[in-house]
Coordinates of C-alpha atoms and ligand atoms in Angstrom, one line a residue:
M1 CA 72.1 61.4 -246.3
I2 CA 73.0 62.1 -250.2
E3 CA 76.3 62.1 -251.2
L4 CA 77.4 65.4 -253.2
T5 CA 80.7 64.1 -254.0
G6 CA 80.0 62.0 -257.3
M7 CA 78.0 64.9 -258.7
T8 CA 79.2 66.9 -261.9
C9 CA 79.0 70.8 -261.4
A10 CA 75.9 71.1 -263.5
E11 CA 73.9 68.2 -261.5
L12 CA 75.0 70.2 -258.2
T13 CA 73.9 73.4 -259.6
A14 CA 70.4 71.7 -260.8
W15 CA 70.7 70.1 -257.1
A16 CA 71.0 73.3 -255.6
K17 CA 67.9 74.6 -257.1
E18 CA 65.7 71.7 -256.3
N19 CA 66.3 72.1 -252.6
G20 CA 65.4 76.0 -253.0
Y21 CA 69.0 77.2 -253.1
P22 CA 70.5 79.9 -255.5
S23 CA 71.8 77.6 -258.5
F24 CA 75.5 79.4 -258.4
R25 CA 75.6 77.8 -254.9
G26 CA 76.1 74.4 -256.8
K27 CA 79.0 75.6 -258.0
Q28 CA 80.5 77.1 -255.0
I29 CA 79.8 73.5 -253.3
F30 CA 81.3 71.6 -256.2
R31 CA 84.6 73.7 -255.8
W32 CA 84.8 73.2 -252.3
I33 CA 84.6 69.5 -252.5
H34 CA 87.0 69.1 -255.4
H35 CA 89.0 71.3 -253.0
G36 CA 88.8 68.5 -250.2
A37 CA 86.8 70.7 -248.0
D38 CA 84.1 69.9 -245.5
F39 CA 80.8 71.9 -245.0
D40 CA 82.2 73.4 -242.2
E41 CA 84.9 75.1 -244.7
M42 CA 82.7 76.5 -247.1
T43 CA 83.1 79.8 -245.5
N44 CA 81.1 81.3 -248.6
L45 CA 77.8 80.0 -248.0
P46 CA 75.6 81.0 -245.4
L47 CA 75.7 79.5 -242.0
S48 CA 71.9 78.3 -242.0
M49 CA 72.9 76.3 -245.1
R50 CA 76.0 75.2 -244.1
E51 CA 74.3 73.5 -241.1
K52 CA 71.4 71.9 -243.2
L53 CA 74.0 70.6 -245.4
K54 CA 75.9 68.9 -242.5
E55 CA 72.4 67.1 -241.3
E56 CA 71.3 66.0 -244.8
A57 CA 74.8 65.8 -247.4
I58 CA 78.0 64.1 -247.5
A59 CA 80.8 66.0 -248.6
Q60 CA 84.0 64.1 -248.2
P61 CA 82.8 60.5 -247.9
V62 CA 86.3 59.2 -247.8
S63 CA 88.9 59.7 -244.8
I64 CA 92.2 58.3 -244.3
R65 CA 92.3 56.0 -240.9
L66 CA 96.3 55.6 -241.3
H67 CA 99.0 55.9 -243.2
R68 CA 102.3 54.8 -243.9
T69 CA 105.5 56.6 -245.2
S70 CA 108.1 54.1 -246.5
R71 CA 111.8 55.5 -245.1
L72 CA 113.3 54.3 -248.9
D73 CA 111.5 56.4 -251.4
G74 CA 108.8 58.4 -249.5
T75 CA 106.3 56.2 -250.9
V76 CA 102.7 56.6 -248.7
K77 CA 100.7 53.5 -248.2
F78 CA 96.9 55.1 -247.1
L79 CA 94.0 52.9 -245.5
Y80 CA 91.2 54.6 -246.1
A81 CA 87.9 54.8 -243.9
L82 CA 84.6 54.9 -245.7
Q83 CA 80.8 56.4 -244.2
D84 CA 79.7 52.7 -243.5
G85 CA 83.0 51.5 -241.5
N86 CA 84.8 49.5 -244.8
C87 CA 88.2 50.6 -245.8
V88 CA 90.4 50.3 -248.7
E89 CA 93.7 51.0 -249.5
G90 CA 95.6 53.6 -251.6
V91 CA 99.6 53.9 -252.5
L92 CA 101.0 57.2 -253.3
M93 CA 104.3 57.4 -255.4
R94 CA 106.3 59.9 -256.2
Y95 CA 108.4 60.1 -259.3
K96 CA 110.3 62.7 -261.3
Y97 CA 106.9 63.6 -263.4
G98 CA 105.2 64.1 -260.5
I99 CA 102.5 62.3 -257.9
S100 CA 100.9 59.1 -258.6
L101 CA 98.5 57.8 -256.6
C102 CA 97.0 54.4 -256.8
I103 CA 93.3 54.2 -255.8
S104 CA 90.6 51.5 -255.3
T105 CA 87.2 51.0 -257.0
Q106 CA 85.8 48.1 -254.8
V107 CA 86.0 46.5 -251.4
G108 CA 87.0 43.7 -252.0
C109 CA 87.0 42.0 -255.2
R110 CA 85.2 38.7 -257.0
M111 CA 87.6 37.6 -259.8
G112 CA 89.3 35.8 -257.6
C113 CA 93.2 35.9 -259.1
R114 CA 95.0 33.5 -257.3
F115 CA 98.0 35.9 -256.3
C116 CA 96.1 38.5 -255.4
A117 CA 95.0 39.4 -251.8
S118 CA 92.4 41.7 -252.0
T119 CA 90.2 39.4 -253.6
L120 CA 90.8 36.9 -250.9
D121 CA 87.2 37.3 -249.0
G122 CA 85.6 38.0 -252.3
L123 CA 83.4 40.9 -252.9
V124 CA 82.1 43.6 -250.7
R125 CA 80.7 46.5 -252.4
N126 CA 81.5 48.8 -255.4
L127 CA 82.8 52.3 -255.0
T128 CA 80.7 55.2 -255.9
A129 CA 82.5 57.7 -257.8
G130 CA 82.4 60.4 -255.2
E131 CA 84.5 57.7 -253.1
M132 CA 87.1 57.4 -255.6
L133 CA 87.3 60.9 -256.1
G134 CA 87.5 61.1 -252.4
E135 CA 90.9 58.6 -252.3
I136 CA 92.1 61.7 -254.4
L137 CA 90.9 64.4 -252.1
Q138 CA 92.5 63.2 -249.2
A139 CA 95.9 62.4 -250.8
N140 CA 95.8 66.1 -252.0
L141 CA 94.8 67.1 -248.1
F142 CA 98.0 64.8 -247.0
L143 CA 100.3 66.8 -249.4
R144 CA 99.2 70.2 -249.0
D145 CA 102.0 71.3 -246.8
E146 CA 104.2 70.1 -249.4
K147 CA 102.7 72.1 -251.9
Q148 CA 101.6 69.3 -254.0
T149 CA 98.8 67.7 -255.8
V150 CA 98.5 64.1 -257.2
S151 CA 99.2 64.9 -261.0
H152 CA 98.4 61.0 -261.8
V153 CA 96.1 58.0 -260.9
V154 CA 95.9 54.6 -261.3
L155 CA 92.8 52.4 -261.0
M156 CA 95.3 49.7 -260.0
G157 CA 94.1 49.1 -256.0
S158 CA 91.6 46.7 -254.8
G159 CA 88.7 45.8 -256.8
E160 CA 88.0 45.2 -260.7
P161 CA 87.3 48.4 -262.2
L162 CA 85.4 47.0 -265.2
D163 CA 83.1 45.4 -262.6
N164 CA 82.1 48.3 -261.4
Y165 CA 81.5 50.1 -265.3
D166 CA 79.2 52.7 -264.5
N167 CA 80.7 54.2 -261.0
V168 CA 84.2 54.2 -263.0
I169 CA 82.8 56.0 -265.8
R170 CA 81.4 58.8 -263.8
F171 CA 84.5 59.1 -262.1
L172 CA 86.4 59.5 -265.3
R173 CA 83.7 62.1 -266.3
L174 CA 84.4 63.9 -263.3
M175 CA 88.3 64.2 -264.1
K176 CA 87.1 65.9 -267.0
E177 CA 85.1 68.9 -264.8
E178 CA 86.9 72.0 -265.3
E179 CA 85.9 73.6 -262.3
G180 CA 86.9 70.4 -260.4
I181 CA 90.5 68.7 -260.0
H182 CA 90.5 68.7 -263.2
L183 CA 93.4 65.7 -264.6
S184 CA 94.0 65.1 -267.8
L185 CA 92.5 61.6 -268.9
R186 CA 96.3 61.1 -270.2
N187 CA 97.6 61.1 -266.9
I188 CA 94.8 58.5 -265.6
S189 CA 95.3 54.5 -266.2
L190 CA 93.2 51.8 -265.5
S191 CA 94.0 48.5 -265.1
T192 CA 91.7 45.4 -265.9
C193 CA 92.0 41.4 -265.7
G194 CA 90.5 41.7 -269.3
I195 CA 86.3 42.3 -269.3
V196 CA 86.4 41.6 -272.8
P197 CA 82.9 43.3 -273.3
R198 CA 83.5 46.0 -270.9
M199 CA 86.7 47.1 -273.1
K200 CA 85.1 47.4 -275.8
Q201 CA 82.3 49.4 -274.6
L202 CA 85.3 51.5 -272.9
A203 CA 86.7 52.2 -276.3
E204 CA 83.7 53.9 -277.1
E205 CA 83.2 56.4 -274.5
G206 CA 85.5 59.1 -275.5
L207 CA 87.5 58.7 -272.6
P208 CA 90.9 57.7 -273.6
V209 CA 92.8 56.5 -270.6
T210 CA 95.7 54.6 -270.4
L211 CA 94.3 50.6 -270.6
C212 CA 96.6 48.5 -268.6
V213 CA 95.7 44.6 -269.1
S214 CA 96.7 42.1 -266.4
L215 CA 97.8 39.5 -269.2
H216 CA 100.2 37.5 -266.8
A217 CA 100.5 34.2 -268.9
P218 CA 101.9 33.9 -272.4
N219 CA 98.3 31.2 -273.1
D220 CA 95.0 30.7 -272.1
E221 CA 96.5 27.4 -270.0
I222 CA 98.6 29.2 -267.6
R223 CA 96.4 32.1 -267.5
K224 CA 93.6 29.9 -266.3
V225 CA 96.0 28.4 -263.4
T226 CA 96.0 31.8 -261.6
M227 CA 93.2 33.7 -263.1
P228 CA 89.3 32.3 -263.1
I229 CA 88.5 35.1 -265.4
A230 CA 90.2 33.5 -268.2
N231 CA 87.6 30.8 -268.3
R232 CA 85.7 33.3 -269.3
Y233 CA 87.5 35.0 -272.1
A234 CA 90.5 34.1 -274.4
I235 CA 93.8 35.5 -274.7
G236 CA 92.8 35.7 -278.4
D237 CA 89.5 37.8 -277.4
I238 CA 91.3 40.1 -274.8
L239 CA 94.1 41.0 -277.4
A240 CA 91.3 41.8 -279.8
A241 CA 89.7 44.1 -277.6
C242 CA 93.0 45.7 -276.8
D243 CA 93.7 46.2 -280.5
E244 CA 90.3 48.1 -280.7
Y245 CA 91.2 50.0 -277.9
A246 CA 94.9 51.4 -279.5
E247 CA 93.0 52.0 -283.0
K248 CA 90.3 53.8 -281.0
T249 CA 92.0 55.9 -278.7
G250 CA 95.6 56.1 -280.2
R251 CA 97.1 55.1 -276.7
R252 CA 99.3 52.2 -276.6
I253 CA 98.5 49.3 -274.1
I254 CA 99.7 48.6 -271.1
F255 CA 100.3 44.7 -270.3
E256 CA 100.9 43.6 -267.1
Y257 CA 103.2 40.3 -266.0
A258 CA 103.7 39.2 -262.7
L259 CA 106.8 36.7 -262.8
T260 CA 106.1 33.6 -261.0
D261 CA 108.3 31.2 -260.4
G262 CA 108.1 27.7 -262.2
L263 CA 105.0 29.1 -264.0
N264 CA 105.4 31.8 -266.3
A265 CA 108.8 33.2 -266.0
G266 CA 110.9 30.7 -268.0
E267 CA 112.6 31.3 -271.4
K268 CA 109.9 29.2 -273.0
E269 CA 107.2 31.7 -271.6
A270 CA 109.0 34.9 -272.8
E271 CA 109.3 33.5 -276.2
A272 CA 105.6 33.0 -276.2
L273 CA 105.1 36.3 -275.0
A274 CA 107.0 38.0 -277.5
A275 CA 105.3 36.4 -280.3
L276 CA 101.9 37.0 -279.0
L277 CA 102.2 40.7 -278.4
R278 CA 104.6 41.2 -281.9
G279 CA 103.8 44.2 -284.0
R280 CA 101.3 45.5 -281.4
L281 CA 101.0 49.0 -280.0
C282 CA 102.3 48.2 -276.2
H283 CA 104.5 47.9 -273.6
V284 CA 104.7 45.2 -271.1
N285 CA 105.0 45.9 -267.5
L286 CA 107.2 43.1 -265.4
I287 CA 106.2 43.0 -261.8
P288 CA 107.8 40.6 -259.9
L289 CA 105.4 38.2 -257.9
N290 CA 104.8 40.2 -254.4
E291 CA 104.2 37.1 -252.4
V292 CA 101.2 36.8 -250.2
K293 CA 101.1 34.9 -246.8
E294 CA 98.0 33.1 -247.5
R295 CA 99.1 31.9 -251.0
H296 CA 101.2 29.3 -252.1
L297 CA 102.9 31.1 -255.2
K298 CA 106.5 32.2 -255.5
G299 CA 108.4 35.2 -256.8
V300 CA 111.1 35.2 -258.7
T301 CA 114.9 36.0 -258.3
E302 CA 116.7 38.8 -259.7
D303 CA 118.1 36.9 -262.3
T304 CA 115.3 35.7 -263.7
V305 CA 113.5 39.2 -264.2
S306 CA 116.7 39.9 -266.0
R307 CA 116.7 37.0 -268.5
F308 CA 112.8 37.3 -269.0
M309 CA 113.5 40.7 -270.0
K310 CA 116.4 40.4 -272.3
T311 CA 114.6 38.0 -274.5
L312 CA 111.6 40.7 -274.6
E313 CA 113.9 43.1 -275.8
N314 CA 115.6 40.9 -278.1
R315 CA 112.4 40.4 -280.0
H316 CA 111.9 44.3 -280.0
I317 CA 109.0 44.3 -277.5
S318 CA 109.0 47.5 -275.1
V319 CA 109.4 46.3 -271.4
T320 CA 110.1 47.9 -267.9
R321 CA 110.1 46.2 -264.9
R322 CA 107.9 48.1 -262.2
R323 CA 110.0 49.6 -259.6
E324 CA 109.7 48.2 -256.2
M325 CA 108.5 51.1 -254.3
G326 CA 107.6 51.2 -250.4
D327 CA 109.2 47.7 -249.9
D328 CA 109.4 48.3 -246.0
I329 CA 105.6 49.3 -245.7
E330 CA 102.8 46.4 -246.8
G331 CA 103.8 46.6 -250.6
A332 CA 101.4 43.9 -252.3
C333 CA 97.5 44.6 -252.9
G334 CA 95.2 44.6 -250.1
Q335 CA 97.8 43.4 -247.4
L336 CA 97.5 46.4 -245.1
R337 CA 93.8 46.5 -245.2
R338 CA 94.4 42.7 -244.4
K339 CA 96.5 43.3 -241.8
T340 CA 95.1 46.0 -239.5
L341 CA 91.5 43.9 -240.2
Q342 CA 93.1 41.0 -239.0
S343 CA 94.6 42.3 -235.6
E344 CA 91.7 44.1 -234.8
A345 CA 89.7 40.7 -235.3
E346 CA 92.7 39.3 -232.8
E347 CA 92.1 42.2 -230.5
G348 CA 88.5 41.8 -230.7
V349 CA 88.0 45.7 -231.8
H350 CA 85.1 45.9 -234.3
A351 CA 85.7 48.1 -237.8
Ligands
SAH1 N1 91.7 44.3 -261.1 C1 92.5 44.9 -261.4 C2 93.4 45.8 -261.1 C3 93.4 45.6 -259.7 S1 95.2 44.6 -259.3 C4 93.6 44.2 -262.7 O1 93.2 43.0 -262.6 O2 94.3 44.4 -263.1 C5 96.5 45.6 -260.1 C6 97.4 44.6 -260.4 O3 98.4 44.1 -259.3 C7 97.1 43.7 -261.4 O4 98.1 43.6 -262.6 C8 97.0 42.3 -260.4 O5 97.0 41.1 -261.5 C9 98.7 42.9 -259.3 N2 98.5 42.5 -258.6 C10 97.9 41.7 -257.7 N3 98.3 41.2 -257.1 C11 99.8 40.8 -257.0 C12 100.5 40.5 -256.2 N4 100.6 39.3 -254.9 N5 101.8 40.4 -257.0 C13 101.9 41.1 -258.1 N6 101.0 41.8 -258.6 C14 99.8 41.3 -258.1

């Protein structure tokens, strides 16, 4: 089976031609795919072609296996099913400026961050570009009755996007295709734990997405406690790569900082963070740590968040606290997937 979803319009046109179809069929298929259609719905293709395509190709490699909607704020958490039985999560959030979808880039993750549920069982496999697009297409179908579509995408679900570099770049290029869903790269954010050589490479791609960096510590010593990647790349090198990215793209860097009790959330750490970021084109996003059952790290009180925030503000660092959305629907990364897989294992059902 060939997955057509990750192909550009030009590639699909060439594919159609090579397979004995008129080349304009490629463009038709491309448009349909980006509307979330499967072959059966591609009504302007001859029936015989549709039947043949169904046997040899895949248009929609992702489906929604289950979804939960928050009664608090309308946030929707998706558990997406992939063709091989694996599943990944996505989260749809409603803002004043539009609808933002957080998508996964890998099944599992091999970065091993101690606070994160997605990495508990390591990396299973990379997602293809078509599967990443598929996550958006399914969300758009979900939103169809509301006459809405996803306007912003964040690569912040399970996986490390820069550890699946080629597929992620292909996905970003697909977003630029005029005949496709055509999202502005300005509305796309990519979050990394800080793989320095790949950050530098990304700066050269001419794909000016917003770069988010999971910093979570004001120095390497604290960072190494929760993030194994800190043994490979020092904060100094990450910041140098960030400066380069900001300079090349003109975009400010967003630093994510999960406040963890007794580790990185004190006054001393807030001051150290402010000193580290002083004078940089950046913004800090504070995240109160979402406690994961399997991990023994503790979240912080509202008071600690406010104090940390104040210290940064007093030192003129742009900072916001991440709104906690969908608190009633398994908020933390990877938790819905884990829970579903675990309860299936207990019931003896195979995923
Ligand atoms: N691998 C990428 C993107 C996926 S994680 C990265 O490291 O940035 C998305 C964000 O959620 C990261 O900032 C990550 O550190 C954070 N995160 C993961 N688990 C969390 C938890 N339990 N509580 C708070 N933030 C968490």
